[in-house]
CSV table of C-alpha atoms and ligand atoms in Angstrom, one decimal:
chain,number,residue,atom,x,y,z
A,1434,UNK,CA,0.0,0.0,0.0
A,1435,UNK,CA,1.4,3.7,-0.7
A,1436,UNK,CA,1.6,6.7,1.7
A,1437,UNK,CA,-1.8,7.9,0.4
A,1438,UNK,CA,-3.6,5.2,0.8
A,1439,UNK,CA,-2.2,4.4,4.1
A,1440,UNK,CA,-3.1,8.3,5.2
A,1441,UNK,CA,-6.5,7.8,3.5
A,1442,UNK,CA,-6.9,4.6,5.9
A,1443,UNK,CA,-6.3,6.2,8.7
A,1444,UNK,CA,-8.2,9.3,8.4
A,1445,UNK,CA,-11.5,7.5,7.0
A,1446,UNK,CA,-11.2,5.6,10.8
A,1447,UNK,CA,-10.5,9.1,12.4
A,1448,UNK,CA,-13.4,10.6,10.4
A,1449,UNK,CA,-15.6,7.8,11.5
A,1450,UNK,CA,-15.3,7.7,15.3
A,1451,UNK,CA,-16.4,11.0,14.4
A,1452,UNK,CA,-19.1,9.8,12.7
A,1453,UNK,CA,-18.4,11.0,9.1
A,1454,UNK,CA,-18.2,8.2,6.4
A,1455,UNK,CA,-15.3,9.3,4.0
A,1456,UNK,CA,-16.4,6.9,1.4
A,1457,UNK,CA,-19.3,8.6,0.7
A,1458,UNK,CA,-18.0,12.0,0.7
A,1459,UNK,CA,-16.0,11.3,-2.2
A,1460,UNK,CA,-18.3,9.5,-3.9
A,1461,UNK,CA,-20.2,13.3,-3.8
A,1462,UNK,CA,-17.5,15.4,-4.3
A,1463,UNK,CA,-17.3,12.9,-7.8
A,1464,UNK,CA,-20.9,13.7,-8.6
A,1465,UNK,CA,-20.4,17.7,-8.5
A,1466,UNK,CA,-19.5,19.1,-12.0
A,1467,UNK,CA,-18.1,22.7,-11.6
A,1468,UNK,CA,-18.5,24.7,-14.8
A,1469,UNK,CA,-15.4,26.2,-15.6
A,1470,UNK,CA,-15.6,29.9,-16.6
A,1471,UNK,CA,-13.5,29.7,-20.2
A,1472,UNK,CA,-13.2,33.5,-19.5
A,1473,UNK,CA,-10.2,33.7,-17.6
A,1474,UNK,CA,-8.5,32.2,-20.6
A,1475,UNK,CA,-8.7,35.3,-22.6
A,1476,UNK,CA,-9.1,38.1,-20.7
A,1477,UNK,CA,-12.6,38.6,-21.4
A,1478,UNK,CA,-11.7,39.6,-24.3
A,1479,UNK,CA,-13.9,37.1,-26.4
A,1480,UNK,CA,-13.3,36.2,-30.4
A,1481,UNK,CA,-15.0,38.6,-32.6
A,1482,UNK,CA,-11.8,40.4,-33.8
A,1483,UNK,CA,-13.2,43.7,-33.9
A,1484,UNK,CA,-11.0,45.1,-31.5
A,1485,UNK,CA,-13.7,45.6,-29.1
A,1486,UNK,CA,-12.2,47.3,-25.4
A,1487,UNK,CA,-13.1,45.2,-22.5
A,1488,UNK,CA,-16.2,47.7,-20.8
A,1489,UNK,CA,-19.1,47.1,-18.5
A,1490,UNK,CA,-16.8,47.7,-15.3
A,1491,UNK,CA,-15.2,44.7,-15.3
A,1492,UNK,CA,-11.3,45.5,-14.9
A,1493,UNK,CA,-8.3,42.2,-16.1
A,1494,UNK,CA,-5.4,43.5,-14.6
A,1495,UNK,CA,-1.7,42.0,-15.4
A,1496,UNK,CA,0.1,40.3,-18.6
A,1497,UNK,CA,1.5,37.2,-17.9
A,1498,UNK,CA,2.5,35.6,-21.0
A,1499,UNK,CA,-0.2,33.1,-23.3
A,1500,UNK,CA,-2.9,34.8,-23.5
A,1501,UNK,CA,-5.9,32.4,-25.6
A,1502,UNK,CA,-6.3,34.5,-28.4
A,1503,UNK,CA,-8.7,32.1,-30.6
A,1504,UNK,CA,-11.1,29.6,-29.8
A,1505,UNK,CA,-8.6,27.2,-30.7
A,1506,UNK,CA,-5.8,28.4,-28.1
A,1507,UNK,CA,-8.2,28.7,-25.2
A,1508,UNK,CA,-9.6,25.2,-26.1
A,1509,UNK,CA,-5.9,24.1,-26.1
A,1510,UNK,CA,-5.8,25.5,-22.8
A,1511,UNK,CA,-8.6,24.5,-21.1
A,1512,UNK,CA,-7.7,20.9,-22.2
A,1513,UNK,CA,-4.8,21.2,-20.0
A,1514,UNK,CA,-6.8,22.7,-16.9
A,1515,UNK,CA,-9.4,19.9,-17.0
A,1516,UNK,CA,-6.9,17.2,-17.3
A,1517,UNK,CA,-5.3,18.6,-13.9
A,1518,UNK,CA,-8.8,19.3,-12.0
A,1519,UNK,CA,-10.0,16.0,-10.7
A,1520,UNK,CA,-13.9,14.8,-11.8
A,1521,UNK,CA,-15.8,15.7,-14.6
A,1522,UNK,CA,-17.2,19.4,-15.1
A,1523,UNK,CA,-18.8,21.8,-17.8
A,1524,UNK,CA,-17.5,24.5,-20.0
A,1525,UNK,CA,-18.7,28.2,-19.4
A,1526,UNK,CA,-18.6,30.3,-22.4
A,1527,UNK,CA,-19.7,34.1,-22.8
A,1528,UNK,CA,-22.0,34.8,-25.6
A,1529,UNK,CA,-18.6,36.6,-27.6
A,1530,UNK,CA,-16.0,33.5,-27.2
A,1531,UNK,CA,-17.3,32.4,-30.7
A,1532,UNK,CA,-15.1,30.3,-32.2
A,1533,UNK,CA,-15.5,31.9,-35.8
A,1534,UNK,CA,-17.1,34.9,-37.4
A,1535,UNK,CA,-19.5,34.9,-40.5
A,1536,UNK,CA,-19.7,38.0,-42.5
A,1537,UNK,CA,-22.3,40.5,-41.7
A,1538,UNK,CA,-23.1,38.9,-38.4
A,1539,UNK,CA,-22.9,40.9,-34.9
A,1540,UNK,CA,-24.1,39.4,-31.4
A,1541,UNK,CA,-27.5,39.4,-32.1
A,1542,UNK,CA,-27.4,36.9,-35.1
A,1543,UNK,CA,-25.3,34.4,-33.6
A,1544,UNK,CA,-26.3,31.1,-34.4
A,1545,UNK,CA,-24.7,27.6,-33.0
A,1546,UNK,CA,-22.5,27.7,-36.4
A,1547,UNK,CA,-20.8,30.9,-34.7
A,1548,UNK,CA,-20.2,28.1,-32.1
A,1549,UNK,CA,-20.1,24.5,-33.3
A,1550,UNK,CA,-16.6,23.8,-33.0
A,1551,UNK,CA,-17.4,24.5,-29.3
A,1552,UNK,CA,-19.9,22.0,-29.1
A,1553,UNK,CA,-18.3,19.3,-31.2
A,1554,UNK,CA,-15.2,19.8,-28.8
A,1555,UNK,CA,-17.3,19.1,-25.8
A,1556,UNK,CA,-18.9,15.7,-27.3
A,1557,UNK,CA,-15.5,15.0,-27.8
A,1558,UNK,CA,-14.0,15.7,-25.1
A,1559,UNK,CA,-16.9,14.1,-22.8
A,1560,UNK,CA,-17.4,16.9,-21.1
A,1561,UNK,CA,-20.5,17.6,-18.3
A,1562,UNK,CA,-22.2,20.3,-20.3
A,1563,UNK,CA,-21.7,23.4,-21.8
A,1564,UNK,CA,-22.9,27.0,-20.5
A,1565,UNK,CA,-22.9,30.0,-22.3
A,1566,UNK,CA,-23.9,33.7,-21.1
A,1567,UNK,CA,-24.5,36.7,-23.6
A,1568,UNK,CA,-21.9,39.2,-23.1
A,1569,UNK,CA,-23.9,43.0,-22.9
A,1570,UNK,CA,-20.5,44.3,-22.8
A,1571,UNK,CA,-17.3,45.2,-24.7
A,1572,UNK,CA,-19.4,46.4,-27.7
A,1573,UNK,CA,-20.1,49.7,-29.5
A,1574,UNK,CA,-23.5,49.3,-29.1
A,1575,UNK,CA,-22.9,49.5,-25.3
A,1576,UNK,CA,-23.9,53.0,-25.1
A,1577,UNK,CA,-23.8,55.7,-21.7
A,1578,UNK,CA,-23.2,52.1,-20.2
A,1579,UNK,CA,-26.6,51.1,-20.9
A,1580,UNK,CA,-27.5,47.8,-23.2
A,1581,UNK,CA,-30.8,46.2,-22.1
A,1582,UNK,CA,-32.2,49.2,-20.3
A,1583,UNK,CA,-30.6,52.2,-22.8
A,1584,UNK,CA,-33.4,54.4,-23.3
A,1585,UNK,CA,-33.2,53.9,-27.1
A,1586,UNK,CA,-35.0,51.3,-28.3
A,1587,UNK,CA,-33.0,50.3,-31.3
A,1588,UNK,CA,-30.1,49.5,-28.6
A,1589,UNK,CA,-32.7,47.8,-26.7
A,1590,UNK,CA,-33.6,45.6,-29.4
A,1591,UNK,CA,-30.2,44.8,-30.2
A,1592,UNK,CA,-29.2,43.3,-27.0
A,1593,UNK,CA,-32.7,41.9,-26.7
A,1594,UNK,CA,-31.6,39.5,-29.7
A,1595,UNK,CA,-28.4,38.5,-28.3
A,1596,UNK,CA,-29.8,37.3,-25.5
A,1597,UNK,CA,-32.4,35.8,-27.5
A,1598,UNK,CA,-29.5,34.2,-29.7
A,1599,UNK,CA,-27.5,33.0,-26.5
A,1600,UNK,CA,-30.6,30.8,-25.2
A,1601,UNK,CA,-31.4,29.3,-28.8
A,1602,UNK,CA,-27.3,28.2,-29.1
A,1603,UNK,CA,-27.8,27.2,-25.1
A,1604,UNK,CA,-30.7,25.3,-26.2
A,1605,UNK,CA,-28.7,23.5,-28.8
A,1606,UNK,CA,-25.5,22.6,-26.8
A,1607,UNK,CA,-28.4,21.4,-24.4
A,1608,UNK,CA,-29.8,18.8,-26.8
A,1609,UNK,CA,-26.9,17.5,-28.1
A,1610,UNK,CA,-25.2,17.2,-24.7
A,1611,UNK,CA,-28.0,15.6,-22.8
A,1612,UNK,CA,-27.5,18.3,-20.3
A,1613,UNK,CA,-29.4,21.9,-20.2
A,1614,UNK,CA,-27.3,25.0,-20.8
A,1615,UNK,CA,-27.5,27.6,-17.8
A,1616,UNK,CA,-27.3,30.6,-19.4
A,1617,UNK,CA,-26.6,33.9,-17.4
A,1618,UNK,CA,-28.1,37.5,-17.9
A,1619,UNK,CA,-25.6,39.8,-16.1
A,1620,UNK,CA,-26.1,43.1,-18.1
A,1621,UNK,CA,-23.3,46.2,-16.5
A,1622,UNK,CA,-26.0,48.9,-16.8
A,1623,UNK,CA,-25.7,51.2,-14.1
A,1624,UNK,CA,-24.4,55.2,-13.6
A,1625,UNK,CA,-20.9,56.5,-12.6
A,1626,UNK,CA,-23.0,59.2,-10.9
A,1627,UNK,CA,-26.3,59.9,-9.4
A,1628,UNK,CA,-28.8,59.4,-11.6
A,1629,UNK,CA,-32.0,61.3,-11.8
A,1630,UNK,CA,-34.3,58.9,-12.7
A,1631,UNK,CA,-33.2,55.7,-11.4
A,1632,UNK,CA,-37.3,54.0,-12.3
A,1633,UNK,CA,-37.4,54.2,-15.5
A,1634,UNK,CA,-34.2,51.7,-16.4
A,1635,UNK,CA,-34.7,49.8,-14.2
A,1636,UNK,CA,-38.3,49.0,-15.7
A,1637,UNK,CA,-36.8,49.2,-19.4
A,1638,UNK,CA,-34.5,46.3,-18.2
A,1639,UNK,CA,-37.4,44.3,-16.8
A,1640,UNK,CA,-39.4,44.7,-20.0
A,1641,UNK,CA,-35.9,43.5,-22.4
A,1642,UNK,CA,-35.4,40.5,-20.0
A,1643,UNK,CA,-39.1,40.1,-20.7
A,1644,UNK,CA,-39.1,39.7,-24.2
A,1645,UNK,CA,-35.6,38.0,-24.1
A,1646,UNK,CA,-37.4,35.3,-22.1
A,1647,UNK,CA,-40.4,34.9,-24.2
A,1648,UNK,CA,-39.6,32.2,-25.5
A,1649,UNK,CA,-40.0,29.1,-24.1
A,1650,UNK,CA,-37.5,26.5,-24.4
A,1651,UNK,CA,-37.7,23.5,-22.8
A,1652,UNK,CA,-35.8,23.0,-18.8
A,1653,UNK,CA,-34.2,19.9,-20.3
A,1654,UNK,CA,-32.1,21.9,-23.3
A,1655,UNK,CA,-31.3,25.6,-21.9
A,1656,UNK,CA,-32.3,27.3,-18.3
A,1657,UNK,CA,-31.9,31.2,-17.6
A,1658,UNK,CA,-30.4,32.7,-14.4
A,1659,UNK,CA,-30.1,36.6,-13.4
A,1660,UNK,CA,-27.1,37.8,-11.4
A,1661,UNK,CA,-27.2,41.1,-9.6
A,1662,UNK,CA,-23.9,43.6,-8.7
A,1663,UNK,CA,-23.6,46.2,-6.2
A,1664,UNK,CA,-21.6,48.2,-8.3
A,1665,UNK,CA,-18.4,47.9,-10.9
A,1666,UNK,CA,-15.9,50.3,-11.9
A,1667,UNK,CA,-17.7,53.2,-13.5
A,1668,UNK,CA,-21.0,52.2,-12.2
A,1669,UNK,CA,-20.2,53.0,-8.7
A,1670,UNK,CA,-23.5,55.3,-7.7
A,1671,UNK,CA,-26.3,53.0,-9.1
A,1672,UNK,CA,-26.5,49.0,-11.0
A,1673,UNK,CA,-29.8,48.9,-12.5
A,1674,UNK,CA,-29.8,45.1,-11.9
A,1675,UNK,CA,-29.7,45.5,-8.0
A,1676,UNK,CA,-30.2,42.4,-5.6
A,1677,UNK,CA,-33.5,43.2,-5.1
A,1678,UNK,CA,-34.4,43.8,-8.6
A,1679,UNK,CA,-33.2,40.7,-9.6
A,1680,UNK,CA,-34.4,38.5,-6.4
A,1681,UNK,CA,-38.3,39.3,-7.5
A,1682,UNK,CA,-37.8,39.4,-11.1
A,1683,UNK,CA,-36.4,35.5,-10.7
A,1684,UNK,CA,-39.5,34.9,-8.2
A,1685,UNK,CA,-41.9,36.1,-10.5
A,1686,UNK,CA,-40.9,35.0,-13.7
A,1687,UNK,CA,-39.5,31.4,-12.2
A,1688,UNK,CA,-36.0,32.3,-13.1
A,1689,UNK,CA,-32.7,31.0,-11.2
A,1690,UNK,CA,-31.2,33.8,-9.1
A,1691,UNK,CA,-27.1,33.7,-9.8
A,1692,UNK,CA,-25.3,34.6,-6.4
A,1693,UNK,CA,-21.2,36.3,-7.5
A,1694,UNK,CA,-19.6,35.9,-4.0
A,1695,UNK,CA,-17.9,39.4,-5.3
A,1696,UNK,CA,-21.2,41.2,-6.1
A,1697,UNK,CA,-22.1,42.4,-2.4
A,1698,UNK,CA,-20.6,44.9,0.1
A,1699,UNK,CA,-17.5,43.3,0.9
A,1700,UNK,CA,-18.9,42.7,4.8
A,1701,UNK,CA,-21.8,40.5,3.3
A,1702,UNK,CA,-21.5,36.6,2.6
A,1703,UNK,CA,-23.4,35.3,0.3
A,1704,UNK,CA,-22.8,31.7,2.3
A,1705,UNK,CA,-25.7,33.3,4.7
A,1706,UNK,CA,-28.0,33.8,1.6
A,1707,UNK,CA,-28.7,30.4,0.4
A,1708,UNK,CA,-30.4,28.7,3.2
A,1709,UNK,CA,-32.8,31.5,2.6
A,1710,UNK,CA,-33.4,31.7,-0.8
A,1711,UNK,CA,-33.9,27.8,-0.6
A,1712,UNK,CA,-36.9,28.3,1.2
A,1713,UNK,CA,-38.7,29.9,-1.7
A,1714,UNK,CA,-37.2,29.1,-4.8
A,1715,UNK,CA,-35.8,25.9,-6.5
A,1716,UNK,CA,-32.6,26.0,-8.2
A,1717,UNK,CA,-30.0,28.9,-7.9
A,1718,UNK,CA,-26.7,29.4,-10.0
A,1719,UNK,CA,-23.1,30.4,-8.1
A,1720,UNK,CA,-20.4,32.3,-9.5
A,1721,UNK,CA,-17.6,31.7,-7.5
A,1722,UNK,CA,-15.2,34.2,-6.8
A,1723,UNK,CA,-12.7,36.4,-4.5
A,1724,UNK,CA,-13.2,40.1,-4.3
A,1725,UNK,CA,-10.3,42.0,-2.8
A,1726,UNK,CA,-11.1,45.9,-2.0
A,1727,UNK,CA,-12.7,47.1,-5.2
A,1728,UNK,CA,-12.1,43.9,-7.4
A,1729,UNK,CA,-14.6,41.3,-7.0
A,1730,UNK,CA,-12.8,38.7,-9.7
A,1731,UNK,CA,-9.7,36.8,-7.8
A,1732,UNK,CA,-8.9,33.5,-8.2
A,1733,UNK,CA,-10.8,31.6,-5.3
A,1734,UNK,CA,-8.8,30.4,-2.6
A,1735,UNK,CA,-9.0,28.1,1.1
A,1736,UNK,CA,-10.5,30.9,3.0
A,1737,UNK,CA,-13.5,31.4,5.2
A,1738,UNK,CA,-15.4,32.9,2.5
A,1739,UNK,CA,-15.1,30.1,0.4
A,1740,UNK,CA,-16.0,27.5,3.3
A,1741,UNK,CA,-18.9,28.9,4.1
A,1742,UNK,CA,-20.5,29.3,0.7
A,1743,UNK,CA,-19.2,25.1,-0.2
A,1744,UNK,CA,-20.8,24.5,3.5
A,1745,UNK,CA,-23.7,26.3,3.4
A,1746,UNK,CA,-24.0,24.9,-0.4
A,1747,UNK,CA,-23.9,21.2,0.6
A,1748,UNK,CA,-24.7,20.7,4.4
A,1749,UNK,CA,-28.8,20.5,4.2
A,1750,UNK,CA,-29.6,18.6,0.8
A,1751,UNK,CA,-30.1,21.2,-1.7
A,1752,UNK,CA,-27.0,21.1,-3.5
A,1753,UNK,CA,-27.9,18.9,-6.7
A,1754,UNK,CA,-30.2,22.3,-6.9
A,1755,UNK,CA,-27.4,24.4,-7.1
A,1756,UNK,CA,-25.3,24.9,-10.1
A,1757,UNK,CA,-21.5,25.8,-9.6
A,1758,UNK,CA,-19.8,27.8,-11.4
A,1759,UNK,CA,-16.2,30.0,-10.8
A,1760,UNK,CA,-16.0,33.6,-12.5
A,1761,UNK,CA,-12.7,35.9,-12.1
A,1762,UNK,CA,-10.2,36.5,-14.2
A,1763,UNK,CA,-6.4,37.5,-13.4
A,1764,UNK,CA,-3.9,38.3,-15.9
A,1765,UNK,CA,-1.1,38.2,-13.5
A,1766,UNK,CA,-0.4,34.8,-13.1
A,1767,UNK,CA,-0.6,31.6,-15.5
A,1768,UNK,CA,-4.1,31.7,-16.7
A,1769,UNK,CA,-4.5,27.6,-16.6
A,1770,UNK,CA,-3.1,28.0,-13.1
A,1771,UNK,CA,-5.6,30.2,-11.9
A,1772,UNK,CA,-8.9,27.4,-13.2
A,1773,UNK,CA,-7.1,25.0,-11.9
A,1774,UNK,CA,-6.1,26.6,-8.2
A,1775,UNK,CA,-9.1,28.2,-8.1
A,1776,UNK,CA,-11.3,25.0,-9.4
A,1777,UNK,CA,-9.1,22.5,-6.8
A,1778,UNK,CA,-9.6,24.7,-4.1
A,1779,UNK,CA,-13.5,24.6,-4.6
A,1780,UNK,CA,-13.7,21.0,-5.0
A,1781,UNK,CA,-11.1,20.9,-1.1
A,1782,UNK,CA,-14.2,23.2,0.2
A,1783,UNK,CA,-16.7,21.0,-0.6
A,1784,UNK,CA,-15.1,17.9,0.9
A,1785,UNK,CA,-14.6,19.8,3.8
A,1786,UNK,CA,-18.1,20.3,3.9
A,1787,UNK,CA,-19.0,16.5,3.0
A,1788,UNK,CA,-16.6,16.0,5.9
A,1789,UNK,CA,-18.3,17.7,8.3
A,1790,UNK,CA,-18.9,15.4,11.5
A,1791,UNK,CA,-22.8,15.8,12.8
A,1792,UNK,CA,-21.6,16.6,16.6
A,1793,UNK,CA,-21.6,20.6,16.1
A,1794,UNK,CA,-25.5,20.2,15.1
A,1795,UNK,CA,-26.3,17.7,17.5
A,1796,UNK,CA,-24.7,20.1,20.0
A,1797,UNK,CA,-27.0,23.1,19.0
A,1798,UNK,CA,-30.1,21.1,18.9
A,1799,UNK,CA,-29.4,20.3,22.4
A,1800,UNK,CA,-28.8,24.2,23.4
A,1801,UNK,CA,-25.5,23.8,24.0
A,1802,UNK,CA,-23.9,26.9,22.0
A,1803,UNK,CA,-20.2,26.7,24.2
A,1804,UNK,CA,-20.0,22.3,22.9
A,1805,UNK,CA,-20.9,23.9,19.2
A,1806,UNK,CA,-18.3,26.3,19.4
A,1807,UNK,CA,-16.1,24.0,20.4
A,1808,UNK,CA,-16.8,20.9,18.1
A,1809,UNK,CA,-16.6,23.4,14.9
A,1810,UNK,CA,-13.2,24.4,15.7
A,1811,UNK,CA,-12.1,20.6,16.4
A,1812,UNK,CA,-13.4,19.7,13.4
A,1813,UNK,CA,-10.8,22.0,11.7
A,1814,UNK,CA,-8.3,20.0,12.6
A,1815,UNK,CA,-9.4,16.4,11.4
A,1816,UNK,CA,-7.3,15.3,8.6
A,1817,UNK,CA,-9.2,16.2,5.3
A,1818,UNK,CA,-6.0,16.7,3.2
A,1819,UNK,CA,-5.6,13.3,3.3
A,1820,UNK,CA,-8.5,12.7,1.8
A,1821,UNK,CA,-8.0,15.0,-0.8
A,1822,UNK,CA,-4.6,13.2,-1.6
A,1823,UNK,CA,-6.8,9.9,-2.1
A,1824,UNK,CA,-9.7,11.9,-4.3
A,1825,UNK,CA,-6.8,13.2,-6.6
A,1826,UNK,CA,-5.3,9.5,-6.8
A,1827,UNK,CA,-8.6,8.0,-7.8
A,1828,UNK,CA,-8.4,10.0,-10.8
A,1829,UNK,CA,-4.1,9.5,-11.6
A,1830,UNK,CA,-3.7,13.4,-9.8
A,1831,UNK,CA,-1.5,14.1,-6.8
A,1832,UNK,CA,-3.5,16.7,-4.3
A,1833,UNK,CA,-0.9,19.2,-3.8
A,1834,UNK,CA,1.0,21.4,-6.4
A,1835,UNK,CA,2.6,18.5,-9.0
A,1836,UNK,CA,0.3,20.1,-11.2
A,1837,UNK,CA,2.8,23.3,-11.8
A,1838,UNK,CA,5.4,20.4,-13.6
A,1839,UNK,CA,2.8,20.7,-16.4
A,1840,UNK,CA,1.8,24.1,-16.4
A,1841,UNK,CA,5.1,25.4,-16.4
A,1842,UNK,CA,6.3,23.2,-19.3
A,1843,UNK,CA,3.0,24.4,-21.2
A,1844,UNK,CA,4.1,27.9,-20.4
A,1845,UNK,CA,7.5,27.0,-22.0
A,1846,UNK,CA,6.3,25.3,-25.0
A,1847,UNK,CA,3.4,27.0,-25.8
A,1848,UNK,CA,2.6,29.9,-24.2
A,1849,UNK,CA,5.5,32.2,-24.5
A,1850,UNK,CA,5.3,32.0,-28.1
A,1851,UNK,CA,1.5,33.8,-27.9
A,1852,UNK,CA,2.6,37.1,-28.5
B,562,RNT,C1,-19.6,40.7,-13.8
B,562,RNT,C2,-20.3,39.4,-13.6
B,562,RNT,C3,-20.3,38.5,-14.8
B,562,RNT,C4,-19.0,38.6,-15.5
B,562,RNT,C5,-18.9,37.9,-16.8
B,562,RNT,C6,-17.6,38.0,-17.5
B,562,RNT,O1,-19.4,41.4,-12.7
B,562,RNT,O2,-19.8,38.7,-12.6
B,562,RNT,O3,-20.7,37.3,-14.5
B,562,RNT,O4,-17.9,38.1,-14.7
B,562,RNT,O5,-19.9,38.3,-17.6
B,563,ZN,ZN1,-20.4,36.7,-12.1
């Protein structure tokens, strides 16, 4: 027997004097596909080759060499990252990382021939699924940093038809895959200063989600889900798509609400907001990420933050309702790095939570809030990395940084010769 599977035997009998079958805790943590945001491949810069600025308050910061700079490249790329993130997950595509162009054809004609090599990757590649979000940014017709709800309605009706075109392709991928497509509305609109009139877009956006959404496409090919901001850079005094403008429209119009862990004041925890949300609505979407002062797009890491959202995602049942997803972007460091920290690091958190002996609960049901205290921070100690080490072995991986042998030989190879 090795040194992981000796650890692994010994902490599945420490984890079960504490009750906790390890066994099954990896057999969920293989069941959870995380849908990995192709975004931080490129910079948010998507394929169109039009030259279009990177707008809608969303900041990449860095240039660390290799750069995806075709659909091709950041395929290449993501190959890499998958390879190294144990399990099997989905593919998360904004509605601008075509992977060609046809002549005469802007965002709001896309069709699933702007995208097929995407999808005939992902049937190769036997991937979970493929998601794909229309991108209301980084475009001309992103105008006084309005799309959906610009008061023009020309501008409207252009961005009404992306979105319309994102679901249809979603709907496609969803078919072929056998899996539906979440697609995300996150439109930037919002004011650098104080707007006068702060009603009147926000019911123009409500009436273009409307007709975005009339169609109906079936649950089993392509499902919408509405994220909200606080604010982004250059839309710091009011986002038309607040919290609570998003939390009833998804109520009324049976829509998933998409929680960004960087999209609240920084004091707020989204981890907090799921057990409520789950008592009135179904199915939710997550964009996991960081935010660090004004950013809200760093790679995820071990922290509390992250803890508590994997926790409060998996502890009471409802997480087969909830569908995973990272978003952030850094330009820093290696790009394949950053899916495949950030992605490793999510899949740690939720085996943490898998992990997590019954005694703390058992504790509070009995009133006994000093024993709670004191069980949650024991648990902290029992030996979950070794756990991990086994997970990653089960699928040919080792659990700590071997990883970086590949990346950095990548980097090498193929890379530094993106220029
Ligand atoms: C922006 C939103 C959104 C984006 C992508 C690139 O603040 O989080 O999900 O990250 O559209
Ligand atoms: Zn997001």
């Amino acid at each position: 027997m090795n040194r992981t599977e000796t650890a692994y035997r010994i902490a599945r009998e420490i984890f079960a004097e504490q009750n906790v079958d390890t066994d099954a805790a990896l057999k969920k943590l293989d069941a959870v596909p995380i849908s990995i945001h192709a975004w931080q491949g490129d910079d948010v810069t998507g394929f169109e080759n039009t030259n279009h600025a990177l707008t809608g308050g969303c900041q990449v910061t860095g240039n660390h060499p290799g750069r995806a700079r075709n659909a091709d490249e950041l395929r290449d790329d993501l190959d890499l990252a998958l390879k190294l993130i144990p399990g099997r997950h989905r593919v998360n595509l904004q509605g601008h990382q075509v992977d060609k162009m046809l002549p005469g054809v802007d965002r709001d004609g896309f069709t699933l021939e702007n995208f097929s090599c995407w999808l005939e990757w992902a049937m190769e590649k036997k991937l979970h699924g493929l998601d794909l979000a229309p991108a209301f940014y980084s475009h001309v017709n992103l105008k006084d940093g309005l799309s959906l709800s610009h008061p023009d309605a020309g501008i409207r009706r252009f961005w009404i038809d992306h979105g319309i075109a994102c679901r249809r392709i979603g709907a496609a991928f969803g078919r072929k895959l056998g899996t539906p497509a979440i697609c995300n509305f996150w439109a930037p609109d919002g004011f650098k200063d104080t707007p006068a009139d702060r009603f009147a877009p926000r019911l123009r956006l409500m009436e273009s989600l409307d007709a975005c959404f009339a169609e109906n496409i079936p649950a089993n090919e392509e499902r919408d889900a509405v994220e909200a901001k606080l604010f982004g850079i250059g839309t710091e005094s009011c986002t038309v798509g607040s919290h609570e403008f998003y939390m009833l429209y998804a109520m009324r119009k049976n829509k998933m609400l998409c929680f960004d862990s960087g999209h609240f004041h920084p004091t707020e925890s989204i981890a907090d907001k799921l057990s409520s949300v789950f008592c009135m609505m179904d199915e939710i979407l997550l964009h996991v990420s960081r935010g660090v002062r004004w950013d809200s797009d760093h790679v995820t890491v071990l922290n509390d933050e992250l803890l508590a959202i994997a926790r409060e995602s998996a502890v009471y049942g409802y997480l087969e309702k909830i569908h995973l997803a990272l978003d952030y972007f850094d330009a820093s460091i290696n790009r394949i790095a950053a899916w495949v920290i950030g992605a490793r690091d999510f899949q740690k958190a939720l085996l943490i939570a898998f992990l997590e002996p019954p005694r703390a609960r058992e504790l509070e049901k009995a009133g006994d809030f000093t024993g709670r205290l004191a069980a949650q921070e024991a648990a902290k100690s029992l030996p979950w990395g070794a756990v991990w080490d086994y997970f990653c072995s089960t699928h040919n991986l080792s659990g700590g940084m071997e990883f970086m042998d590949e990346i950095n030989s990548y980097e090498r190879k193929i890379l530094e010769t993106r220029a």
